[in-house]
Amino acid sequence: MADYCQQCSVRVHGRDTQDLARLCEPGATAWELCEGCGDVVEVDHAGVRVERGEDGGIINDACRIVPSRDLTRWQRLKRRLW
């Protein structure tokens, strides 16, 4: 089953499915694979993808959407691996 960060979940499903939510305590972050971003991403307790700025502070809403062509290629690769 595919897991998505909050931003990708809303884009793909039209709602937040909370796939990557509740992986850590509030104020902490966790690293997980987001199928929509196509990469291992840092998410907060709500499943929102975050990135760190140059000063180490969190930049919210940092979702990088993978173009559908690349996502399809990733899905084909994943099928071969499973």
Short mmCIF file of N, CA and C in Angstrom, two decimals:
data_model
loop_
_atom_site.label_atom_id
_atom_site.label_comp_id
_atom_site.label_asym_id
_atom_site.label_seq_id
_atom_site.Cartn_x
_atom_site.Cartn_y
_atom_site.Cartn_z
N MET A 1 0.84 -1.17 0.00
CA MET A 1 0.00 0.00 0.00
C MET A 1 0.89 1.24 0.00
N ALA A 2 0.54 2.21 -0.81
CA ALA A 2 1.33 3.43 -0.93
C ALA A 2 1.04 4.35 0.24
N ASP A 3 2.09 4.99 0.73
CA ASP A 3 1.96 5.99 1.80
C ASP A 3 2.36 7.34 1.24
N TYR A 4 1.60 8.36 1.61
CA TYR A 4 1.83 9.70 1.11
C TYR A 4 1.94 10.69 2.26
N CYS A 5 2.79 11.73 2.06
CA CYS A 5 2.80 12.84 3.02
C CYS A 5 1.46 13.56 2.88
N GLN A 6 1.16 14.45 3.79
CA GLN A 6 -0.14 15.12 3.78
C GLN A 6 -0.40 15.87 2.48
N GLN A 7 0.61 16.56 1.96
CA GLN A 7 0.42 17.33 0.74
C GLN A 7 0.12 16.43 -0.45
N CYS A 8 0.85 15.34 -0.60
CA CYS A 8 0.62 14.42 -1.71
C CYS A 8 -0.70 13.68 -1.55
N SER A 9 -1.06 13.36 -0.32
CA SER A 9 -2.33 12.68 -0.05
C SER A 9 -3.51 13.52 -0.53
N VAL A 10 -3.46 14.81 -0.24
CA VAL A 10 -4.54 15.71 -0.68
C VAL A 10 -4.55 15.79 -2.20
N ARG A 11 -3.37 15.83 -2.81
CA ARG A 11 -3.29 15.93 -4.28
C ARG A 11 -3.80 14.65 -4.94
N VAL A 12 -3.43 13.49 -4.41
CA VAL A 12 -3.77 12.21 -5.04
C VAL A 12 -5.19 11.77 -4.71
N HIS A 13 -5.56 11.85 -3.42
CA HIS A 13 -6.85 11.32 -2.97
C HIS A 13 -7.92 12.39 -2.76
N GLY A 14 -7.52 13.65 -2.76
CA GLY A 14 -8.48 14.72 -2.52
C GLY A 14 -8.77 14.96 -1.05
N ARG A 15 -8.07 14.23 -0.18
CA ARG A 15 -8.23 14.42 1.28
C ARG A 15 -6.97 13.89 1.96
N ASP A 16 -6.81 14.25 3.22
CA ASP A 16 -5.66 13.79 3.99
C ASP A 16 -5.96 12.41 4.55
N THR A 17 -5.27 11.40 4.05
CA THR A 17 -5.49 10.02 4.52
C THR A 17 -4.65 9.70 5.75
N GLN A 18 -3.79 10.61 6.17
CA GLN A 18 -2.94 10.48 7.36
C GLN A 18 -2.07 9.23 7.32
N ASP A 19 -1.54 8.91 6.13
CA ASP A 19 -0.66 7.75 5.98
C ASP A 19 0.60 7.87 6.84
N LEU A 20 1.20 9.06 6.85
CA LEU A 20 2.45 9.25 7.57
C LEU A 20 2.26 10.04 8.87
N ALA A 21 1.03 10.16 9.33
CA ALA A 21 0.74 10.86 10.58
C ALA A 21 1.00 9.94 11.77
N ARG A 22 1.24 10.52 12.90
CA ARG A 22 1.40 9.83 14.19
C ARG A 22 2.60 8.87 14.21
N LEU A 23 3.65 9.19 13.45
CA LEU A 23 4.86 8.38 13.49
C LEU A 23 5.82 8.83 14.57
N CYS A 24 5.58 10.03 15.10
CA CYS A 24 6.45 10.58 16.13
C CYS A 24 5.63 11.49 17.04
N GLU A 25 6.23 11.94 18.11
CA GLU A 25 5.58 12.84 19.06
C GLU A 25 5.52 14.26 18.47
N PRO A 26 4.54 15.08 18.90
CA PRO A 26 4.51 16.48 18.46
C PRO A 26 5.83 17.17 18.80
N GLY A 27 6.34 17.93 17.85
CA GLY A 27 7.60 18.62 18.03
C GLY A 27 8.79 17.84 17.50
N ALA A 28 8.59 16.56 17.16
CA ALA A 28 9.65 15.73 16.59
C ALA A 28 9.33 15.45 15.13
N THR A 29 10.28 14.87 14.42
CA THR A 29 10.07 14.49 13.03
C THR A 29 10.55 13.06 12.81
N ALA A 30 10.08 12.45 11.72
CA ALA A 30 10.48 11.09 11.36
C ALA A 30 10.77 11.07 9.86
N TRP A 31 11.58 10.11 9.42
CA TRP A 31 11.91 9.95 8.01
C TRP A 31 11.17 8.74 7.47
N GLU A 32 10.41 8.94 6.39
CA GLU A 32 9.62 7.86 5.78
C GLU A 32 9.59 8.06 4.27
N LEU A 33 9.25 6.99 3.55
CA LEU A 33 9.11 7.05 2.10
C LEU A 33 7.73 7.58 1.73
N CYS A 34 7.69 8.64 0.93
CA CYS A 34 6.43 9.16 0.39
C CYS A 34 6.38 8.77 -1.08
N GLU A 35 5.34 8.04 -1.46
CA GLU A 35 5.21 7.59 -2.85
C GLU A 35 4.97 8.76 -3.80
N GLY A 36 4.33 9.82 -3.32
CA GLY A 36 4.06 10.97 -4.18
C GLY A 36 5.30 11.81 -4.43
N CYS A 37 6.11 12.00 -3.40
CA CYS A 37 7.36 12.76 -3.54
C CYS A 37 8.43 11.91 -4.22
N GLY A 38 8.30 10.58 -4.10
CA GLY A 38 9.26 9.69 -4.71
C GLY A 38 10.59 9.63 -3.99
N ASP A 39 10.59 9.92 -2.69
CA ASP A 39 11.83 9.97 -1.95
C ASP A 39 11.53 9.73 -0.47
N VAL A 40 12.57 9.47 0.29
CA VAL A 40 12.43 9.42 1.74
C VAL A 40 12.39 10.87 2.21
N VAL A 41 11.34 11.21 2.95
CA VAL A 41 11.13 12.60 3.36
C VAL A 41 11.01 12.69 4.87
N GLU A 42 11.26 13.87 5.38
CA GLU A 42 11.11 14.14 6.81
C GLU A 42 9.69 14.67 7.02
N VAL A 43 8.93 14.04 7.92
CA VAL A 43 7.56 14.46 8.20
C VAL A 43 7.40 14.74 9.69
N ASP A 44 6.47 15.64 10.01
CA ASP A 44 6.18 15.92 11.41
C ASP A 44 5.11 14.97 11.93
N HIS A 45 4.63 15.20 13.14
CA HIS A 45 3.65 14.29 13.76
C HIS A 45 2.32 14.24 13.01
N ALA A 46 2.02 15.26 12.19
CA ALA A 46 0.77 15.30 11.43
C ALA A 46 0.94 14.71 10.02
N GLY A 47 2.16 14.29 9.67
CA GLY A 47 2.41 13.73 8.34
C GLY A 47 2.73 14.76 7.30
N VAL A 48 2.96 16.01 7.71
CA VAL A 48 3.29 17.10 6.78
C VAL A 48 4.78 17.04 6.48
N ARG A 49 5.13 17.05 5.19
CA ARG A 49 6.56 17.04 4.81
C ARG A 49 7.18 18.35 5.23
N VAL A 50 8.35 18.26 5.83
CA VAL A 50 9.09 19.44 6.28
C VAL A 50 10.51 19.36 5.76
N GLU A 51 11.13 20.49 5.61
CA GLU A 51 12.54 20.55 5.26
C GLU A 51 13.21 21.54 6.18
N ARG A 52 14.50 21.40 6.33
CA ARG A 52 15.28 22.28 7.20
C ARG A 52 15.90 23.39 6.37
N GLY A 53 15.80 24.60 6.88
CA GLY A 53 16.45 25.74 6.24
C GLY A 53 17.93 25.77 6.57
N GLU A 54 18.63 26.76 6.07
CA GLU A 54 20.07 26.86 6.33
C GLU A 54 20.37 27.02 7.81
N ASP A 55 19.44 27.63 8.54
CA ASP A 55 19.65 27.84 9.98
C ASP A 55 19.20 26.63 10.81
N GLY A 56 18.73 25.57 10.16
CA GLY A 56 18.29 24.38 10.87
C GLY A 56 16.83 24.41 11.25
N GLY A 57 16.15 25.53 10.99
CA GLY A 57 14.72 25.65 11.29
C GLY A 57 13.88 24.90 10.26
N ILE A 58 12.70 24.51 10.65
CA ILE A 58 11.82 23.74 9.77
C ILE A 58 11.09 24.67 8.81
N ILE A 59 11.08 24.29 7.53
CA ILE A 59 10.32 25.00 6.50
C ILE A 59 9.11 24.12 6.19
N ASN A 60 7.91 24.55 6.55
CA ASN A 60 6.72 23.75 6.29
C ASN A 60 6.28 23.87 4.85
N ASP A 61 5.43 22.95 4.42
CA ASP A 61 4.87 22.91 3.07
C ASP A 61 5.97 22.85 2.02
N ALA A 62 6.92 21.95 2.23
CA ALA A 62 8.06 21.82 1.32
C ALA A 62 7.90 20.65 0.37
N CYS A 63 6.68 20.26 0.07
CA CYS A 63 6.42 19.07 -0.73
C CYS A 63 6.93 19.26 -2.15
N ARG A 64 7.64 18.26 -2.64
CA ARG A 64 8.14 18.26 -4.01
C ARG A 64 7.37 17.19 -4.77
N ILE A 65 6.51 17.62 -5.65
CA ILE A 65 5.68 16.69 -6.40
C ILE A 65 6.49 16.09 -7.55
N VAL A 66 6.51 14.80 -7.65
CA VAL A 66 7.20 14.12 -8.74
C VAL A 66 6.28 14.15 -9.96
N PRO A 67 6.79 14.55 -11.12
CA PRO A 67 5.95 14.52 -12.33
C PRO A 67 5.41 13.12 -12.57
N SER A 68 4.22 13.02 -13.11
CA SER A 68 3.57 11.73 -13.27
C SER A 68 4.40 10.75 -14.08
N ARG A 69 5.17 11.23 -15.05
CA ARG A 69 6.02 10.35 -15.84
C ARG A 69 7.03 9.65 -14.93
N ASP A 70 7.66 10.40 -14.00
CA ASP A 70 8.63 9.82 -13.08
C ASP A 70 7.94 8.90 -12.08
N LEU A 71 6.76 9.25 -11.63
CA LEU A 71 6.04 8.42 -10.69
C LEU A 71 5.68 7.09 -11.33
N THR A 72 5.28 7.11 -12.59
CA THR A 72 4.96 5.88 -13.29
C THR A 72 6.19 4.99 -13.40
N ARG A 73 7.33 5.59 -13.69
CA ARG A 73 8.57 4.83 -13.77
C ARG A 73 8.89 4.21 -12.42
N TRP A 74 8.69 4.96 -11.33
CA TRP A 74 8.91 4.44 -9.98
C TRP A 74 7.96 3.29 -9.68
N GLN A 75 6.71 3.40 -10.07
CA GLN A 75 5.75 2.33 -9.82
C GLN A 75 6.13 1.07 -10.59
N ARG A 76 6.61 1.20 -11.83
CA ARG A 76 7.06 0.03 -12.59
C ARG A 76 8.25 -0.64 -11.90
N LEU A 77 9.19 0.15 -11.43
CA LEU A 77 10.34 -0.39 -10.72
C LEU A 77 9.89 -1.10 -9.45
N LYS A 78 8.96 -0.52 -8.74
CA LYS A 78 8.48 -1.12 -7.50
C LYS A 78 7.81 -2.48 -7.78
N ARG A 79 7.06 -2.56 -8.86
CA ARG A 79 6.41 -3.83 -9.23
C ARG A 79 7.45 -4.92 -9.50
N ARG A 80 8.54 -4.53 -10.17
CA ARG A 80 9.59 -5.51 -10.46
C ARG A 80 10.26 -5.99 -9.19
N LEU A 81 10.42 -5.10 -8.22
CA LEU A 81 11.10 -5.45 -6.97
C LEU A 81 10.23 -6.35 -6.10
N TRP A 82 8.92 -6.20 -6.18
CA TRP A 82 8.03 -7.01 -5.34
C TRP A 82 7.67 -8.24 -6.08
#
